[in-house]
CSV table of C-alpha atoms and ligand atoms in Angstrom, one decimal:
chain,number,residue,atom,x,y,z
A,1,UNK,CA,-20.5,-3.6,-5.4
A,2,UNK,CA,-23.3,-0.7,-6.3
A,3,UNK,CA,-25.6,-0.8,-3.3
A,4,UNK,CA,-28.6,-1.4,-5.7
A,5,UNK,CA,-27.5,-4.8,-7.2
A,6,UNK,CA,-26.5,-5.7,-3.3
A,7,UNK,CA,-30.2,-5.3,-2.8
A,8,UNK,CA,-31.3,-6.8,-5.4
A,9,UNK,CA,-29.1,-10.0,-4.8
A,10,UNK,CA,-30.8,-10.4,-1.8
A,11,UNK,CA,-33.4,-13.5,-1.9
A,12,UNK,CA,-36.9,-12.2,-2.3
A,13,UNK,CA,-36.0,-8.9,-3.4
A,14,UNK,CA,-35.5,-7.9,-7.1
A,15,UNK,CA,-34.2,-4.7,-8.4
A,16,UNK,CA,-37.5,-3.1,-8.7
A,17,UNK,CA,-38.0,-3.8,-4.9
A,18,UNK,CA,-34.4,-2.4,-4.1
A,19,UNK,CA,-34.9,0.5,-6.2
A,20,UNK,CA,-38.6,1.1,-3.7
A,21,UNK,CA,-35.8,0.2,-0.1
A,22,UNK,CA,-33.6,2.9,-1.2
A,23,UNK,CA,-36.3,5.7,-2.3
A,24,UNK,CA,-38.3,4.6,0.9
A,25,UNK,CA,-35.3,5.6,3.2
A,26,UNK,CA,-35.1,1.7,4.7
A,27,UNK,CA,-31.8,1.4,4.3
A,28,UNK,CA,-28.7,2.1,5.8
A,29,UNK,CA,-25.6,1.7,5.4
A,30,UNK,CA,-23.0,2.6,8.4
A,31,UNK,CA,-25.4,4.0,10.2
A,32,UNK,CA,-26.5,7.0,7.6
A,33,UNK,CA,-29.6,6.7,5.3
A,34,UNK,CA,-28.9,6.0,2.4
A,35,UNK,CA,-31.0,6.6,-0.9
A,36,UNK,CA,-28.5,6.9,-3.9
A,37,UNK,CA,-28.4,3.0,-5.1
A,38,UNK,CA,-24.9,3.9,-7.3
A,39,UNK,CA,-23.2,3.9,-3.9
A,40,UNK,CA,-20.9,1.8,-3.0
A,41,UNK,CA,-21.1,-1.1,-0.5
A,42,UNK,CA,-17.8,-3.7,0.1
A,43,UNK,CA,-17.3,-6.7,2.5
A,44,UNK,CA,-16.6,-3.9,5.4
A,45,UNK,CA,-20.0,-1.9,4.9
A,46,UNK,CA,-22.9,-2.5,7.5
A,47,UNK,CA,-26.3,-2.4,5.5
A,48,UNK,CA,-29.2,-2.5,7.9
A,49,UNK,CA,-33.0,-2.9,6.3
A,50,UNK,CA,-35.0,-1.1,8.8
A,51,UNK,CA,-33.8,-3.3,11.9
A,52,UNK,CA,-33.0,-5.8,10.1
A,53,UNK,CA,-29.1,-6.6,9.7
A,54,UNK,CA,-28.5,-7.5,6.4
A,55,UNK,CA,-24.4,-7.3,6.4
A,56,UNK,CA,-22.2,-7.2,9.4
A,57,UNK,CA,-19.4,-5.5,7.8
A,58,UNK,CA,-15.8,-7.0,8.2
A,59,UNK,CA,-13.4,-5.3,10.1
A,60,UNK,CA,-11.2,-3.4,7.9
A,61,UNK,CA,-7.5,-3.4,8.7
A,62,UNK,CA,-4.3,-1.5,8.0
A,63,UNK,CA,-0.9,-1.9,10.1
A,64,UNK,CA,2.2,-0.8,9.4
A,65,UNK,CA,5.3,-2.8,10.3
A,66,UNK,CA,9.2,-1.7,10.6
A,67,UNK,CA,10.5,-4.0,7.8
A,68,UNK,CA,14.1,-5.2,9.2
A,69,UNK,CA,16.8,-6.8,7.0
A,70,UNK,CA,16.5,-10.6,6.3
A,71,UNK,CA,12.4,-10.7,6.5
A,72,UNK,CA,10.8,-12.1,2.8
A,73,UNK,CA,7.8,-9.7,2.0
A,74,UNK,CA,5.4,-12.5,1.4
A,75,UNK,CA,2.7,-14.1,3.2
A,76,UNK,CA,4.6,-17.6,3.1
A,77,UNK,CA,8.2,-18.7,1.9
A,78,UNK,CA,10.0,-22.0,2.3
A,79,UNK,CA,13.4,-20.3,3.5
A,80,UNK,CA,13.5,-16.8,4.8
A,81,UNK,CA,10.6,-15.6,8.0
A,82,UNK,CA,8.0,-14.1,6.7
A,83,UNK,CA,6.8,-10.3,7.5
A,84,UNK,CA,3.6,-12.3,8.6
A,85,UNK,CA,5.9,-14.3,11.0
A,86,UNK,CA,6.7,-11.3,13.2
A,87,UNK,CA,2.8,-10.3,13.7
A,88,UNK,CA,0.8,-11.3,16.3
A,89,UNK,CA,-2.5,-11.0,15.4
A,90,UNK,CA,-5.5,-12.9,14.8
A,91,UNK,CA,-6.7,-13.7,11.5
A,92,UNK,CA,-3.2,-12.7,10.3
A,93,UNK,CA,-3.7,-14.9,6.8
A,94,UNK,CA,-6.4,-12.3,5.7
A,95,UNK,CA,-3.6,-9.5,5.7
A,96,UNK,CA,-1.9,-8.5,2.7
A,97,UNK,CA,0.9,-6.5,1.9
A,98,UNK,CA,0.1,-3.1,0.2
A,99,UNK,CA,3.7,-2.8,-1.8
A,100,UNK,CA,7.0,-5.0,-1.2
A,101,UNK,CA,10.6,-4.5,-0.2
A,102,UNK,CA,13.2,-6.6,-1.0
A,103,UNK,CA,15.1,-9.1,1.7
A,104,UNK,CA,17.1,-6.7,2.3
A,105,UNK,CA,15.6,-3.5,2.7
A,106,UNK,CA,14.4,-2.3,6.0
A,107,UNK,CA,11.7,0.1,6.8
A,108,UNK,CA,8.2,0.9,6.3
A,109,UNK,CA,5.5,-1.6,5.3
A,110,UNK,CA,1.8,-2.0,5.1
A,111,UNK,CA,-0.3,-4.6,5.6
A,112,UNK,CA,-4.2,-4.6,5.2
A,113,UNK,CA,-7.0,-6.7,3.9
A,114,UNK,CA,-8.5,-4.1,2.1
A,115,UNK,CA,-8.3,-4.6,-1.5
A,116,UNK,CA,-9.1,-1.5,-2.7
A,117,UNK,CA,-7.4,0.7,-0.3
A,118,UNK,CA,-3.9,-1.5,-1.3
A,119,UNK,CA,-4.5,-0.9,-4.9
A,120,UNK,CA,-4.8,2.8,-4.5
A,121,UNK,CA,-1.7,2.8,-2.0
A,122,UNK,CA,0.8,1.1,-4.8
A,123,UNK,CA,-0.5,2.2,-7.9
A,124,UNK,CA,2.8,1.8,-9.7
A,125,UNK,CA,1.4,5.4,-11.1
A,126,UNK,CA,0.1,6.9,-8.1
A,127,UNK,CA,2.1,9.7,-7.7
A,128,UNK,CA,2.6,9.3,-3.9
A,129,UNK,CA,6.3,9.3,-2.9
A,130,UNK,CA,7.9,6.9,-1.7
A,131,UNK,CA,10.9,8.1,0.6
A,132,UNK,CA,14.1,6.1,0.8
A,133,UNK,CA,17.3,6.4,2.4
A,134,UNK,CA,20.0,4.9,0.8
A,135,UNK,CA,23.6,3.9,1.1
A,136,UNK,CA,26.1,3.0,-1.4
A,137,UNK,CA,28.9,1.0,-1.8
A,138,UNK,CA,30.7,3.8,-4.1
A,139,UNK,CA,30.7,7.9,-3.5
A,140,UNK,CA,27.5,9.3,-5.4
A,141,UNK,CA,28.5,10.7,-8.6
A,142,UNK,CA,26.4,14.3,-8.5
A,143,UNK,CA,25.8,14.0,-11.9
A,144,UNK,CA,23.1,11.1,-10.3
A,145,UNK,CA,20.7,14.3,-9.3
A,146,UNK,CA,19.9,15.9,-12.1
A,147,UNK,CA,20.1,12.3,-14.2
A,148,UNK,CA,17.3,10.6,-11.5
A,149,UNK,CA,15.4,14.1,-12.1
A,150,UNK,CA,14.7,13.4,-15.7
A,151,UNK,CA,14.1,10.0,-15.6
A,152,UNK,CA,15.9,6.8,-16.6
A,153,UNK,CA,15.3,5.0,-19.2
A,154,UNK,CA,14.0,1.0,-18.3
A,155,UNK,CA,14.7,-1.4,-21.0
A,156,UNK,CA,13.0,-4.4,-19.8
A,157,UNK,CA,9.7,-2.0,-19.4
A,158,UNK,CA,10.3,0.1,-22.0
A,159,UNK,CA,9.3,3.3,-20.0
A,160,UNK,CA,11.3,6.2,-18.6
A,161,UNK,CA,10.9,6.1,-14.5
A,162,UNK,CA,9.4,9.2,-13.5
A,163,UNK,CA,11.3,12.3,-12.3
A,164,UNK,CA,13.0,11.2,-9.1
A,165,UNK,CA,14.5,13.8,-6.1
A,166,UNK,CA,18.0,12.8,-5.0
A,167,UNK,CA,19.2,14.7,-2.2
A,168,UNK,CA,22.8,13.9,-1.5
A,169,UNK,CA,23.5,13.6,2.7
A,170,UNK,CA,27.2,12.6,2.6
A,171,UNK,CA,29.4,11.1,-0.2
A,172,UNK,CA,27.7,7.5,0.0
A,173,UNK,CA,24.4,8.5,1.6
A,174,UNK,CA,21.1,9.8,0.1
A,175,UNK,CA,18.1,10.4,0.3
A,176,UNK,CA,15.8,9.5,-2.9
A,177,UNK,CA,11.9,10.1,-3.6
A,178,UNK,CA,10.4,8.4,-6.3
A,179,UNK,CA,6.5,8.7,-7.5
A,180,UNK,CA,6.2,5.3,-8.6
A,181,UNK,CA,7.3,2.0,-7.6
A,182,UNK,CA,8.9,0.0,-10.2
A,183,UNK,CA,10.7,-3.4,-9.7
A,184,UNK,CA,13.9,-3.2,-7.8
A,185,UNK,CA,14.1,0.4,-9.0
A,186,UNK,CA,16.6,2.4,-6.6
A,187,UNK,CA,19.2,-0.7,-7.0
A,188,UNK,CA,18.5,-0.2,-11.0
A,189,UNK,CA,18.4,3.7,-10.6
A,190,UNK,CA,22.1,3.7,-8.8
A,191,UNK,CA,23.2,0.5,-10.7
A,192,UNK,CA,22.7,2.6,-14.0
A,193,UNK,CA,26.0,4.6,-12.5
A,194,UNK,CA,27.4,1.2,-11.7
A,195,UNK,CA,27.2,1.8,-7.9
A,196,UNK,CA,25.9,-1.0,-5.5
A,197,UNK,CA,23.2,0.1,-3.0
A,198,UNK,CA,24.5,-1.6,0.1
A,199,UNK,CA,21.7,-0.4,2.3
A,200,UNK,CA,18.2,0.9,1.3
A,201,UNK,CA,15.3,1.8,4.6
A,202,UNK,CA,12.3,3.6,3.3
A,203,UNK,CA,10.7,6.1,5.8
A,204,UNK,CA,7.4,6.9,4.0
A,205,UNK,CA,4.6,6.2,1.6
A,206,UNK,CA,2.8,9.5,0.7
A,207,UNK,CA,2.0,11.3,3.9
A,208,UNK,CA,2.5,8.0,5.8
A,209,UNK,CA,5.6,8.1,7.8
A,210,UNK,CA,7.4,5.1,9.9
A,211,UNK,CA,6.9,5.7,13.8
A,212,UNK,CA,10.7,6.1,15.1
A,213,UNK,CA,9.1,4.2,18.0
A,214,UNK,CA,9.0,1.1,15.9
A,215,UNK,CA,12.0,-0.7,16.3
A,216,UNK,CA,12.8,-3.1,13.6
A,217,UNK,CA,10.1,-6.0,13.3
A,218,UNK,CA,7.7,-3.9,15.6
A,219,UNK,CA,3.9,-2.5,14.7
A,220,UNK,CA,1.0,-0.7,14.9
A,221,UNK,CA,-2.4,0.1,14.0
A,222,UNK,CA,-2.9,3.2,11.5
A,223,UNK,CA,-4.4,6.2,12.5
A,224,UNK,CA,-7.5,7.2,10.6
A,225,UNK,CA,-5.9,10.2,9.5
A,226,UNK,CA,-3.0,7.6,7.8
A,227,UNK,CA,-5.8,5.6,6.4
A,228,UNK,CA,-7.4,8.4,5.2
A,229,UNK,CA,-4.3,9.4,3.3
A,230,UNK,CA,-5.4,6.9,0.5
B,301,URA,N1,13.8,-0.3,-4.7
B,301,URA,C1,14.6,-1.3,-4.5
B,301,URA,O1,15.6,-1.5,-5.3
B,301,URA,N2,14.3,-2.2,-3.5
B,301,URA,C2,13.3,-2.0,-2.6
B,301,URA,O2,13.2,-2.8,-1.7
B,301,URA,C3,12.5,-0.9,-2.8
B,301,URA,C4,12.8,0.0,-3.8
């Protein structure tokens, strides 16, 4: 929310009154001065009026978990443990997952319960890649490379998935970076060539890596530089 209508929400205070806060230099807003009422303020600013604490500020969280095989990503499911299930955290509920892997696909996953900061980290459009190792049932037909690099044609979306990086490690292993996320893409991508993914990990989300040191169903804290990246 702008931090003039924040203001102005406040009882006893109507815009005209915020606009005087703001060019008076009463107000703060984590910690700094600030004058510019088209800023933004969300539920994890701190806006002080003079000593006066007007918003605590929630604490803003981002985690990311080793995915392992066999864990739903969903905050709740009657069958299948949840990835919420293997945190141990308080005020867990308020966590969201910033992008999905299916039940079986390991690897990295975030969690948050910043709305904003989720949205921009799985834009289906974002242009961040997504990095996935991936092994197949059949050997990788080469001509996959150059196919994935123009694009595939979705029917059910009626798009074209955007240019995609194979880089074949072995005859049934790659690696595959995509700059979107679509549904169940890399199982359509390979099953285009009728070849079954039989084992999919992703290792990154832009410049966000998984910590090797995670082992499967482990987690941490992000750094602010990994928050940052968003
Ligand atoms: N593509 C898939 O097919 N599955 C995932 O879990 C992620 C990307």
């Amino acid at each position: 929310m702008r931090l003039d209508r924040f203001l102005a929400n406040l009882p006893h205070c109507n815009r005209q009154e915020a606009r005087q806060l703001l060019a008076s230099g009463r107000v703060q807003v984590d910690g700094q001065t600030q004058r510019d009422g088209l800023s933004e303020v969300s539920q994890f600013s701190r806006v002080q009026l003079d000593d006066e604490l007007l918003q605590a500020g929630k604490a803003a969280r981002y985690l990311m978990l080793h995915k392992p095989v066999g864990v739903v990503s969903a905050t709740e499911h009657p069958e299948h443990r949840t990835v919420l299930d293997l945190l141990d955290e308080p005020d867990k509920h308020q966590l969201h997952l910033a992008g999905r892997l299916d039940l079986n696909t390991s690897g990295l996953l975030l969690l948050t319960n910043d709305g904003q900061w989720s949205r921009r980290a799985t834009a289906p459009t974002g242009q961040q890649p997504k990095v996935y190792l991936v092994h197949t049932q059949d050997e990788i037909d080469p001509a996959c490379v150059e196919v994935f690099a123009r694009g595939l044609y979705f029917q059910y979306e009626n798009l074209t998935t955007r240019p995609a990086i194979l880089e074949l490690l072995a005859p049934r292993h790659a690696r595959l970076t995509l700059f979107e996320g679509r549904y169940h893409q890399v199982k359509r991508m390979f099953g285009h060539f009728q070849n079954k993914v039989i084992g999919l990990h992703r290792v990154s989300m832009g410049t966000i890596q998984l910590d090797e040191r995670l082992c499967p169903g482990q987690y941490r804290e992000l750094s602010a530089l990994e928050i940052a990246s968003f």
